[in-house]
C-alpha cells in the first residue's frame, strides 16, 4: 500500500531551500518564485522561524535568511563525515603537489555537493565553496563516476543507455583513472576528477583538481591526473 505524502511538508522544504538559495528574501518574492499561495508561504515562514531555522535579515524589513541553527547539520556523525576526515590529508597533499585547488564531492540525489576543499594559494584560483552544488550533466565529477554505476543509473543520467562510443569512453576512464572537463561548464576553468569507490565498487564521491585553464594546460594533465587517481585509490582503500 502506497504511503500518502505530505504536500504541506514538501512546500515547507521548498520554502526553506529557496531561502537558502536566494536569501535575504521576502514572502512575496518567495510566493512568486514557488508559484504558491502567499498566505501558505507566510505560514511556512513563521513555522520555520518558530523552530529556529530562519530569522529576519538584520536591517531588512520583511526579509528572511537562514539562522546559524542550520550549521548544526553541517557535520553529522555519518559515513560522509568519515570520508571527509579521511580526504583531508589527501586534499592537502594534492594542493601541495599541484599548486591547484583540490576538493571532495559526494553524491546527493541528482547532483553532487562539495564537502571539503584545500584551496590553491595562487591569487588566481578556483574556489568551490563547501556545500556548492555540482551538476550531474557535463561535469568532470559526473564523468568520473558514470563508468562505475549500474547500467540503469547510467541510462537515467544520460537519458538513454550508453552506446558503443560511450562504453568505450567509460573503459578509457577506468583505465586512465580520471576525467577532464576543459572549460565546458565555465570558461577559463579546467576540472579533473577521479572516482572514490566504496567496498562494493560503487562510487561514494570524487576527488577533483581545478584551476585556471592557463595553468592546467594539456601538457600538465597526465602528471596531475596520475596524482589525482592515486589519491582517489588511497581514499577508496581507506574507505573500504
Coordinates of C-alpha atoms in Angstrom, one line a residue:
X1 CA 0.0 0.0 0.0
X2 CA 1.4 3.4 -1.0
X3 CA 2.1 5.8 1.8
X4 CA 0.5 9.2 1.3
X5 CA 2.9 12.2 1.1
X6 CA 2.5 15.4 3.0
X7 CA 2.1 18.3 0.5
X8 CA 2.5 20.9 3.1
X9 CA 5.8 19.5 4.3
X10 CA 7.0 19.3 0.7
X11 CA 6.1 23.0 0.3
X12 CA 7.8 24.0 3.5
X13 CA 11.0 22.2 2.5
X14 CA 10.8 24.1 -0.8
X15 CA 10.5 27.4 1.1
X16 CA 13.5 26.5 3.2
X17 CA 15.6 25.6 0.2
X18 CA 14.5 28.7 -1.7
X19 CA 15.6 30.9 1.3
X20 CA 18.9 29.2 1.3
X21 CA 19.5 30.0 -2.4
X22 CA 18.0 33.5 -2.5
X23 CA 18.5 35.0 1.0
X24 CA 17.6 37.5 2.0
X25 CA 14.2 37.2 0.5
X26 CA 10.6 38.3 1.4
X27 CA 7.3 36.4 1.4
X28 CA 6.0 38.0 -1.8
X29 CA 9.2 37.1 -3.7
X30 CA 9.1 33.5 -2.3
X31 CA 5.5 33.1 -3.3
X32 CA 6.3 34.2 -6.8
X33 CA 9.3 32.0 -7.0
X34 CA 7.5 28.9 -5.8
X35 CA 4.2 29.8 -7.6
X36 CA 2.5 29.2 -4.3
X37 CA -0.2 31.0 -2.3
X38 CA 1.3 33.9 -0.3
X39 CA -0.7 33.1 2.9
X40 CA 0.5 29.5 2.8
X41 CA 4.1 30.6 2.3
X42 CA 3.7 33.1 5.2
X43 CA 2.6 30.2 7.5
X44 CA 5.6 28.2 6.4
X45 CA 7.9 31.1 7.2
X46 CA 6.5 31.5 10.7
X47 CA 6.7 27.8 11.3
X48 CA 10.4 27.7 10.2
X49 CA 11.1 30.9 12.3
X50 CA 9.5 29.5 15.4
X51 CA 11.6 26.3 15.0
X52 CA 14.7 28.4 14.8
X53 CA 15.7 27.5 11.2
X54 CA 15.3 31.0 9.7
X55 CA 15.4 34.6 11.1
X56 CA 14.6 38.1 10.0
X57 CA 17.5 39.5 8.0
X58 CA 19.2 42.3 10.0
X59 CA 18.3 45.7 8.8
X60 CA 16.0 44.4 6.0
X61 CA 12.3 44.6 7.0
X62 CA 10.3 41.7 5.8
X63 CA 13.3 39.8 4.5
X64 CA 14.3 36.3 5.8
X65 CA 17.6 34.4 5.9
X66 CA 18.8 31.1 7.3
X67 CA 19.8 31.1 11.0
X68 CA 23.0 29.7 12.3
X69 CA 21.0 26.7 13.5
X70 CA 21.5 25.2 10.1
X71 CA 25.2 24.8 10.9
X72 CA 24.3 22.1 13.4
X73 CA 23.7 19.8 10.5
X74 CA 26.9 20.6 8.7
X75 CA 29.0 17.8 10.3
X76 CA 26.7 15.0 11.4
X77 CA 28.3 11.7 12.6
X78 CA 27.7 9.6 9.4
X79 CA 29.8 7.9 6.8
X80 CA 30.2 11.0 4.7
X81 CA 31.8 12.7 7.7
X82 CA 34.3 9.9 7.9
X83 CA 35.0 10.2 4.2
X84 CA 35.6 14.0 4.7
X85 CA 38.0 13.5 7.5
X86 CA 40.0 10.8 5.6
X87 CA 40.1 13.0 2.5
X88 CA 41.6 16.0 4.3
X89 CA 45.3 15.0 4.3
X90 CA 44.9 13.7 0.6
X91 CA 43.4 17.1 -0.5
X92 CA 46.2 18.9 1.3
X93 CA 48.8 16.8 -0.4
X94 CA 47.2 17.3 -3.9
X95 CA 47.2 21.0 -3.4
X96 CA 50.9 21.0 -2.4
X97 CA 51.9 18.7 -5.2
X98 CA 50.0 20.5 -8.0
X99 CA 49.6 24.0 -6.6
X100 CA 45.9 23.9 -7.5
X101 CA 42.6 23.7 -5.6
X102 CA 41.6 20.1 -4.6
X103 CA 38.2 19.2 -3.3
X104 CA 35.9 16.2 -2.4
X105 CA 32.4 16.0 -3.8
X106 CA 29.8 13.5 -2.7
X107 CA 26.6 12.4 -4.5
X108 CA 23.3 13.9 -3.2
X109 CA 20.3 12.8 -5.3
X110 CA 20.6 14.1 -8.8
X111 CA 23.7 16.2 -8.2
X112 CA 27.0 16.4 -6.2
X113 CA 27.9 18.6 -3.3
X114 CA 31.3 19.9 -2.3
X115 CA 32.1 18.6 1.1
X116 CA 35.8 19.5 1.7
X117 CA 38.4 21.6 -0.1
X118 CA 42.0 22.7 0.0
X119 CA 42.3 25.9 -1.9
X120 CA 45.2 26.9 -4.1
X121 CA 47.5 29.6 -2.8
X122 CA 47.6 31.3 -6.2
X123 CA 46.0 34.7 -6.4
X124 CA 44.0 33.5 -9.4
X125 CA 42.3 30.2 -8.4
X126 CA 39.1 28.3 -8.4
X127 CA 37.3 28.5 -5.0
X128 CA 34.4 25.9 -4.7
X129 CA 32.5 26.8 -1.5
X130 CA 31.6 24.0 0.9
X131 CA 28.0 23.0 0.0
X132 CA 28.1 24.2 -3.5
X133 CA 26.1 22.0 -5.9
X134 CA 27.8 20.4 -8.9
X135 CA 25.5 19.4 -11.8
X136 CA 25.3 15.8 -12.9
X137 CA 25.4 16.7 -16.6
X138 CA 28.7 17.6 -18.2
X139 CA 30.9 17.9 -15.1
X140 CA 34.2 16.1 -14.6
X141 CA 32.7 14.6 -11.4
X142 CA 29.8 13.1 -13.3
X143 CA 32.1 11.7 -16.0
X144 CA 34.3 10.2 -13.3
X145 CA 31.5 8.2 -11.6
X146 CA 29.4 7.2 -14.6
X147 CA 31.7 4.2 -15.6
X148 CA 31.2 2.7 -12.2
X149 CA 27.4 3.0 -11.9
X150 CA 24.9 0.2 -12.7
X151 CA 23.6 0.3 -16.3
X152 CA 20.1 1.5 -15.2
X153 CA 21.6 4.5 -13.4
X154 CA 23.9 5.3 -16.4
X155 CA 20.8 5.3 -18.7
X156 CA 18.9 7.5 -16.2
X157 CA 21.7 10.1 -16.1
X158 CA 22.5 10.0 -19.8
X159 CA 18.8 9.9 -20.9
X160 CA 19.3 6.7 -22.7
X161 CA 21.5 3.5 -22.4
X162 CA 25.2 4.2 -23.2
X163 CA 26.0 3.5 -26.8
X164 CA 29.2 1.8 -28.0
X165 CA 31.2 5.0 -28.2
X166 CA 30.2 5.9 -24.6
X167 CA 31.1 2.5 -23.3
X168 CA 34.5 2.8 -25.0
X169 CA 34.9 6.1 -23.2
X170 CA 33.9 4.5 -19.9
X171 CA 36.6 1.9 -20.4
X172 CA 39.2 4.6 -21.1
X173 CA 38.2 6.5 -18.0
X174 CA 38.6 3.3 -15.8
X175 CA 42.0 2.6 -17.4
X176 CA 43.2 6.2 -17.1
X177 CA 41.7 6.8 -13.6
X178 CA 40.4 10.3 -14.1
X179 CA 38.4 12.6 -16.4
X180 CA 38.8 16.2 -17.6
X181 CA 36.3 19.0 -18.1
X182 CA 38.1 21.5 -20.3
X183 CA 36.2 24.8 -20.0
X184 CA 32.9 23.1 -20.8
X185 CA 31.0 24.3 -17.8
X186 CA 32.9 27.5 -17.0
X187 CA 35.0 29.5 -19.5
X188 CA 38.6 29.6 -18.3
X189 CA 38.3 26.8 -15.8
X190 CA 39.5 23.2 -16.1
X191 CA 38.5 20.4 -13.7
X192 CA 39.9 16.9 -13.4
X193 CA 38.1 14.3 -11.3
X194 CA 38.7 10.7 -10.1
X195 CA 36.1 8.4 -8.6
X196 CA 36.3 7.3 -4.9
X197 CA 34.9 3.8 -4.7
X198 CA 33.3 2.1 -1.7
X199 CA 33.7 -1.6 -0.7
X200 CA 31.0 -2.6 -3.2
X201 CA 32.9 -0.9 -6.1
X202 CA 30.3 1.8 -6.4
X203 CA 31.3 5.5 -6.2
X204 CA 30.9 7.3 -2.9
X205 CA 32.5 10.5 -4.1
X206 CA 35.1 12.1 -6.3
X207 CA 38.4 13.9 -5.8
X208 CA 38.7 16.9 -8.0
X209 CA 41.5 19.2 -9.1
X210 CA 40.5 22.5 -10.6
X211 CA 42.2 25.7 -11.7
X212 CA 42.5 28.3 -14.5
X213 CA 43.0 26.9 -18.0
X214 CA 46.1 28.9 -18.4
X215 CA 47.8 26.8 -15.7
X216 CA 46.1 23.5 -16.3
X217 CA 47.4 23.1 -19.8
X218 CA 47.2 19.8 -21.6
X219 CA 50.9 19.1 -21.1
X220 CA 50.4 19.1 -17.3
X221 CA 47.3 17.0 -17.1
X222 CA 48.8 13.5 -17.4
X223 CA 51.1 14.1 -14.4
X224 CA 48.3 15.8 -12.4
X225 CA 45.8 13.1 -13.3
X226 CA 48.2 10.4 -12.1
X227 CA 48.5 12.2 -8.7
X228 CA 44.7 12.6 -8.6
X229 CA 43.9 9.0 -9.4
X230 CA 46.5 7.8 -6.8
X231 CA 44.8 9.9 -4.2
X232 CA 41.4 8.5 -5.1
X233 CA 42.7 5.0 -4.9
X234 CA 44.1 5.7 -1.5
X235 CA 40.9 7.1 -0.2
X236 CA 39.0 4.2 -1.7
X237 CA 41.2 1.8 0.2
X238 CA 40.8 3.7 3.4
X239 CA 37.1 3.9 3.0
X240 CA 36.9 0.1 2.4

